[in-house]
């Protein structure tokens, strides 16, 4: 009987020890040092932080289309200037009296 | 804008008009096609293309960034080829195409160099790294910016045109450096589509390929407009010299 009780106690102890060990491992995995700040260090590489992707997306497309529109605006100005030069030349020639002829 | 508003050998400027010159029909067609393509493209990017699992919504910058890089190649290649023709034949038409190509290529390299860092801020945590592809793209852009600076300073003569054409030709091999820098020197730049990358999801392909259509049409439209304006300016210059030579402008000929 004593032997039976001793064997049962040993089995329970082993089972409990194994369960405690597993729980301890799970707790360590859940609360690893990476999950909480333990110190502050200088940045040595690219700084990782949460960047709002939507703002970057809108910024990228906004800048791209702004540049295209600005270039079209410049082309329109250049076209107007050329037309003005043509008109000016036309006026000058129309009102001029040739020197040689 | 357009085609030969002034005949250089005319005694009087026959075709000069006080209103802006007519726009060629091809430009109207291209402009309409481009506008429609832009609408479809924006719809596909913002309403149809899925959000990428790693990068999130900022991955959609990719749909404008990569086609813009293609627009840069397109513009600079036209500039270099036309520059070579100009150096060989001294053709004003080639000069106009070279200038237009350089301007449009620089417009798109600007878009690439702005949208890329905005994407990099999310992907790498920083706007800029001295990655081989980024660095070679910046250098190429600077060469063509120097082309435009040379053409932009005051009166442009034959010497300036030749130097500018030579710059366009010199900058051309750098396009291959940009293309193969990822393979040759590795770096941080992604290789999703080319260079042995894993490709993109099928649902992303419509937005991506429509981006190429949009940039192709836009680049072509802008180049055609710029060439037409430059050709008109060349005609005006010739007519002014011609009129001055004939003593029609009141100054010394």
mmCIF file of N, CA and C in Angstrom, chain B residues 162-236:
data_model
loop_
_atom_site.group_PDB
_atom_site.id
_atom_site.type_symbol
_atom_site.label_atom_id
_atom_site.label_comp_id
_atom_site.label_asym_id
_atom_site.label_seq_id
_atom_site.Cartn_x
_atom_site.Cartn_y
_atom_site.Cartn_z
ATOM 1 N N UNK B 162 24.648 72.056 -79.550
ATOM 2 C CA UNK B 162 25.543 70.907 -79.717
ATOM 3 C C UNK B 162 25.959 70.318 -78.374
ATOM 4 N N UNK B 163 26.313 71.207 -77.430
ATOM 5 C CA UNK B 163 26.681 70.730 -76.095
ATOM 6 C C UNK B 163 25.526 69.978 -75.447
ATOM 7 N N UNK B 164 24.327 70.543 -75.584
ATOM 8 C CA UNK B 164 23.148 69.915 -74.980
ATOM 9 C C UNK B 164 22.903 68.540 -75.614
ATOM 10 N N UNK B 165 23.029 68.470 -76.940
ATOM 11 C CA UNK B 165 22.824 67.185 -77.619
ATOM 12 C C UNK B 165 23.855 66.161 -77.136
ATOM 13 N N UNK B 166 25.095 66.631 -76.941
ATOM 14 C CA UNK B 166 26.139 65.723 -76.448
ATOM 15 C C UNK B 166 25.798 65.231 -75.034
ATOM 16 N N UNK B 167 25.266 66.119 -74.203
ATOM 17 C CA UNK B 167 24.860 65.708 -72.845
ATOM 18 C C UNK B 167 23.770 64.640 -72.896
ATOM 19 N N UNK B 168 22.821 64.831 -73.816
ATOM 20 C CA UNK B 168 21.733 63.844 -73.953
ATOM 21 C C UNK B 168 22.307 62.487 -74.336
ATOM 22 N N UNK B 169 23.297 62.501 -75.220
ATOM 23 C CA UNK B 169 23.910 61.238 -75.661
ATOM 24 C C UNK B 169 24.719 60.621 -74.513
ATOM 25 N N UNK B 170 25.450 61.459 -73.772
ATOM 26 C CA UNK B 170 26.277 60.968 -72.657
ATOM 27 C C UNK B 170 25.392 60.356 -71.562
ATOM 28 N N UNK B 171 24.237 60.954 -71.337
ATOM 29 C CA UNK B 171 23.352 60.462 -70.281
ATOM 30 C C UNK B 171 22.686 59.142 -70.616
ATOM 31 N N UNK B 172 22.609 58.830 -71.898
ATOM 32 C CA UNK B 172 21.854 57.640 -72.325
ATOM 33 C C UNK B 172 22.362 56.323 -71.715
ATOM 34 N N UNK B 173 23.703 56.055 -71.706
ATOM 35 C CA UNK B 173 24.156 54.771 -71.126
ATOM 36 C C UNK B 173 23.768 54.603 -69.656
ATOM 37 N N UNK B 174 23.565 55.715 -68.970
ATOM 38 C CA UNK B 174 23.185 55.612 -67.552
ATOM 39 C C UNK B 174 21.814 54.953 -67.372
ATOM 40 N N UNK B 175 20.978 55.022 -68.417
ATOM 41 C CA UNK B 175 19.676 54.359 -68.334
ATOM 42 C C UNK B 175 19.855 52.847 -68.147
ATOM 43 N N UNK B 176 20.883 52.311 -68.788
ATOM 44 C CA UNK B 176 21.156 50.872 -68.638
ATOM 45 C C UNK B 176 21.736 50.579 -67.255
ATOM 46 N N UNK B 177 22.512 51.539 -66.748
ATOM 47 C CA UNK B 177 23.046 51.375 -65.388
ATOM 48 C C UNK B 177 21.894 51.308 -64.380
ATOM 49 N N UNK B 178 20.897 52.188 -64.566
ATOM 50 C CA UNK B 178 19.728 52.164 -63.673
ATOM 51 C C UNK B 178 19.040 50.804 -63.752
ATOM 52 N N UNK B 179 18.849 50.362 -64.980
ATOM 53 C CA UNK B 179 18.113 49.117 -65.215
ATOM 54 C C UNK B 179 18.802 47.916 -64.556
ATOM 55 N N UNK B 180 20.125 47.831 -64.725
ATOM 56 C CA UNK B 180 20.822 46.634 -64.271
ATOM 57 C C UNK B 180 21.527 46.805 -62.918
ATOM 58 N N UNK B 181 21.389 47.986 -62.317
ATOM 59 C CA UNK B 181 22.069 48.216 -61.035
ATOM 60 C C UNK B 181 21.574 47.270 -59.950
ATOM 61 N N UNK B 182 20.286 46.929 -60.019
ATOM 62 C CA UNK B 182 19.720 46.037 -58.999
ATOM 63 C C UNK B 182 20.364 44.656 -59.070
ATOM 64 N N UNK B 183 20.585 44.182 -60.298
ATOM 65 C CA UNK B 183 21.200 42.866 -60.457
ATOM 66 C C UNK B 183 22.695 42.910 -60.119
ATOM 67 N N UNK B 184 23.348 43.986 -60.572
ATOM 68 C CA UNK B 184 24.801 44.046 -60.477
ATOM 69 C C UNK B 184 25.272 44.334 -59.053
ATOM 70 N N UNK B 185 24.621 45.308 -58.402
ATOM 71 C CA UNK B 185 25.101 45.742 -57.085
ATOM 72 C C UNK B 185 24.094 45.478 -55.969
ATOM 73 N N UNK B 186 23.050 44.768 -56.273
ATOM 74 C CA UNK B 186 22.018 44.459 -55.261
ATOM 75 C C UNK B 186 21.406 45.737 -54.691
ATOM 76 N N UNK B 187 21.503 45.969 -53.395
ATOM 77 C CA UNK B 187 20.890 47.159 -52.802
ATOM 78 C C UNK B 187 19.540 46.840 -52.193
ATOM 79 N N UNK B 188 18.828 47.891 -51.809
ATOM 80 C CA UNK B 188 17.562 47.706 -51.101
ATOM 81 C C UNK B 188 16.342 47.829 -52.011
ATOM 82 N N UNK B 189 16.541 48.352 -53.212
ATOM 83 C CA UNK B 189 15.393 48.585 -54.090
ATOM 84 C C UNK B 189 14.696 47.275 -54.410
ATOM 85 N N UNK B 190 13.356 47.236 -54.331
ATOM 86 C CA UNK B 190 12.641 45.979 -54.601
ATOM 87 C C UNK B 190 12.790 45.523 -56.061
ATOM 88 N N UNK B 191 12.691 44.221 -56.249
ATOM 89 C CA UNK B 191 12.700 43.653 -57.611
ATOM 90 C C UNK B 191 11.447 42.801 -57.750
ATOM 91 N N UNK B 192 10.318 43.457 -57.703
ATOM 92 C CA UNK B 192 9.047 42.717 -57.711
ATOM 93 C C UNK B 192 8.689 42.232 -59.105
ATOM 94 N N UNK B 193 8.817 43.137 -60.070
ATOM 95 C CA UNK B 193 8.348 42.818 -61.423
ATOM 96 C C UNK B 193 9.468 42.244 -62.277
ATOM 97 N N UNK B 194 10.635 42.881 -62.230
ATOM 98 C CA UNK B 194 11.757 42.408 -63.044
ATOM 99 C C UNK B 194 12.861 41.912 -62.100
ATOM 100 N N UNK B 195 13.908 41.383 -62.696
ATOM 101 C CA UNK B 195 15.065 40.968 -61.907
ATOM 102 C C UNK B 195 14.814 39.756 -61.025
ATOM 103 N N UNK B 196 13.925 38.868 -61.462
ATOM 104 C CA UNK B 196 13.698 37.635 -60.714
ATOM 105 C C UNK B 196 12.762 37.784 -59.533
ATOM 106 N N UNK B 197 11.971 38.839 -59.525
ATOM 107 C CA UNK B 197 11.027 39.052 -58.425
ATOM 108 C C UNK B 197 9.847 38.099 -58.507
ATOM 109 N N UNK B 198 9.066 38.097 -57.449
ATOM 110 C CA UNK B 198 7.942 37.161 -57.384
ATOM 111 C C UNK B 198 6.712 37.613 -58.142
ATOM 112 N N UNK B 199 6.735 38.842 -58.686
ATOM 113 C CA UNK B 199 5.594 39.341 -59.444
ATOM 114 C C UNK B 199 4.524 39.929 -58.548
ATOM 115 N N UNK B 200 3.400 40.266 -59.157
ATOM 116 C CA UNK B 200 2.307 40.860 -58.398
ATOM 117 C C UNK B 200 1.068 39.979 -58.516
ATOM 118 N N UNK B 201 0.162 40.170 -57.573
ATOM 119 C CA UNK B 201 -1.081 39.392 -57.566
ATOM 120 C C UNK B 201 -1.914 39.766 -58.799
ATOM 121 N N UNK B 202 -2.669 38.791 -59.295
ATOM 122 C CA UNK B 202 -3.475 39.012 -60.505
ATOM 123 C C UNK B 202 -4.421 40.203 -60.369
ATOM 124 N N UNK B 203 -4.954 40.409 -59.158
ATOM 125 C CA UNK B 203 -5.899 41.519 -58.961
ATOM 126 C C UNK B 203 -5.223 42.888 -59.049
ATOM 127 N N UNK B 204 -3.902 42.894 -58.934
ATOM 128 C CA UNK B 204 -3.159 44.165 -59.011
ATOM 129 C C UNK B 204 -2.774 44.516 -60.452
ATOM 130 N N UNK B 205 -2.844 43.520 -61.320
ATOM 131 C CA UNK B 205 -2.338 43.722 -62.685
ATOM 132 C C UNK B 205 -3.110 44.769 -63.494
ATOM 133 N N UNK B 206 -4.456 44.826 -63.412
ATOM 134 C CA UNK B 206 -5.155 45.852 -64.208
ATOM 135 C C UNK B 206 -4.679 47.273 -63.897
ATOM 136 N N UNK B 207 -4.552 47.599 -62.601
ATOM 137 C CA UNK B 207 -4.098 48.944 -62.219
ATOM 138 C C UNK B 207 -2.670 49.175 -62.693
ATOM 139 N N UNK B 208 -1.842 48.157 -62.524
ATOM 140 C CA UNK B 208 -0.427 48.295 -62.886
ATOM 141 C C UNK B 208 -0.257 48.539 -64.389
ATOM 142 N N UNK B 209 -0.911 47.711 -65.211
ATOM 143 C CA UNK B 209 -0.728 47.847 -66.657
ATOM 144 C C UNK B 209 -1.455 49.073 -67.216
ATOM 145 N N UNK B 210 -2.566 49.467 -66.586
ATOM 146 C CA UNK B 210 -3.220 50.710 -67.010
ATOM 147 C C UNK B 210 -2.303 51.904 -66.721
ATOM 148 N N UNK B 211 -1.534 51.805 -65.656
ATOM 149 C CA UNK B 211 -0.551 52.854 -65.345
ATOM 150 C C UNK B 211 0.431 53.046 -66.491
ATOM 151 N N UNK B 212 0.864 51.958 -67.079
ATOM 152 C CA UNK B 212 1.785 52.047 -68.220
ATOM 153 C C UNK B 212 1.107 52.702 -69.422
ATOM 154 N N UNK B 213 -0.164 52.360 -69.637
ATOM 155 C CA UNK B 213 -0.908 52.972 -70.756
ATOM 156 C C UNK B 213 -1.029 54.483 -70.525
ATOM 157 N N UNK B 214 -1.380 54.863 -69.300
ATOM 158 C CA UNK B 214 -1.546 56.284 -68.966
ATOM 159 C C UNK B 214 -0.242 57.049 -69.195
ATOM 160 N N UNK B 215 0.843 56.505 -68.667
ATOM 161 C CA UNK B 215 2.122 57.216 -68.782
ATOM 162 C C UNK B 215 2.596 57.258 -70.233
ATOM 163 N N UNK B 216 2.340 56.187 -70.995
ATOM 164 C CA UNK B 216 2.712 56.191 -72.416
ATOM 165 C C UNK B 216 1.971 57.301 -73.154
ATOM 166 N N UNK B 217 0.649 57.351 -72.949
ATOM 167 C CA UNK B 217 -0.162 58.370 -73.631
ATOM 168 C C UNK B 217 0.236 59.777 -73.183
ATOM 169 N N UNK B 218 0.422 59.927 -71.876
ATOM 170 C CA UNK B 218 0.761 61.243 -71.329
ATOM 171 C C UNK B 218 2.122 61.711 -71.853
ATOM 172 N N UNK B 219 3.098 60.814 -71.827
ATOM 173 C CA UNK B 219 4.442 61.178 -72.300
ATOM 174 C C UNK B 219 4.394 61.554 -73.782
ATOM 175 N N UNK B 220 3.671 60.757 -74.560
ATOM 176 C CA UNK B 220 3.573 61.033 -75.995
ATOM 177 C C UNK B 220 2.875 62.373 -76.243
ATOM 178 N N UNK B 221 1.787 62.604 -75.518
ATOM 179 C CA UNK B 221 1.039 63.862 -75.658
ATOM 180 C C UNK B 221 1.929 65.066 -75.338
ATOM 181 N N UNK B 222 2.612 64.992 -74.205
ATOM 182 C CA UNK B 222 3.441 66.118 -73.789
ATOM 183 C C UNK B 222 4.599 66.350 -74.772
ATOM 184 N N UNK B 223 5.171 65.256 -75.267
ATOM 185 C CA UNK B 223 6.284 65.405 -76.213
ATOM 186 C C UNK B 223 5.794 66.024 -77.518
ATOM 187 N N UNK B 224 4.648 65.571 -78.002
ATOM 188 C CA UNK B 224 4.112 66.111 -79.266
ATOM 189 C C UNK B 224 3.814 67.613 -79.110
ATOM 190 N N UNK B 225 3.217 67.984 -77.982
ATOM 191 C CA UNK B 225 2.918 69.408 -77.748
ATOM 192 C C UNK B 225 4.207 70.221 -77.681
ATOM 193 N N UNK B 226 5.179 69.683 -76.916
ATOM 194 C CA UNK B 226 6.436 70.439 -76.732
ATOM 195 C C UNK B 226 7.192 70.581 -78.047
ATOM 196 N N UNK B 227 7.185 69.527 -78.858
ATOM 197 C CA UNK B 227 7.863 69.597 -80.165
ATOM 198 C C UNK B 227 7.179 70.641 -81.043
ATOM 199 N N UNK B 228 5.844 70.638 -81.036
ATOM 200 C CA UNK B 228 5.097 71.595 -81.866
ATOM 201 C C UNK B 228 5.422 73.034 -81.449
ATOM 202 N N UNK B 229 5.472 73.275 -80.156
ATOM 203 C CA UNK B 229 5.792 74.632 -79.680
ATOM 204 C C UNK B 229 7.221 75.009 -80.074
ATOM 205 N N UNK B 230 8.139 74.075 -79.893
ATOM 206 C CA UNK B 230 9.542 74.382 -80.203
ATOM 207 C C UNK B 230 9.728 74.639 -81.694
ATOM 208 N N UNK B 231 9.020 73.886 -82.531
ATOM 209 C CA UNK B 231 9.104 74.097 -83.981
ATOM 210 C C UNK B 231 8.564 75.492 -84.336
ATOM 211 N N UNK B 232 7.488 75.893 -83.659
ATOM 212 C CA UNK B 232 6.943 77.235 -83.896
ATOM 213 C C UNK B 232 7.955 78.302 -83.493
ATOM 214 N N UNK B 233 8.611 78.073 -82.361
ATOM 215 C CA UNK B 233 9.612 79.043 -81.889
ATOM 216 C C UNK B 233 10.780 79.140 -82.867
ATOM 217 N N UNK B 234 11.171 77.996 -83.398
ATOM 218 C CA UNK B 234 12.253 78.007 -84.400
ATOM 219 C C UNK B 234 11.832 78.802 -85.632
ATOM 220 N N UNK B 235 10.578 78.632 -86.044
ATOM 221 C CA UNK B 235 10.067 79.362 -87.217
ATOM 222 C C UNK B 235 10.047 80.861 -86.942
ATOM 223 N N UNK B 236 9.625 81.222 -85.725
ATOM 224 C CA UNK B 236 9.571 82.643 -85.365
ATOM 225 C C UNK B 236 10.982 83.242 -85.402
#
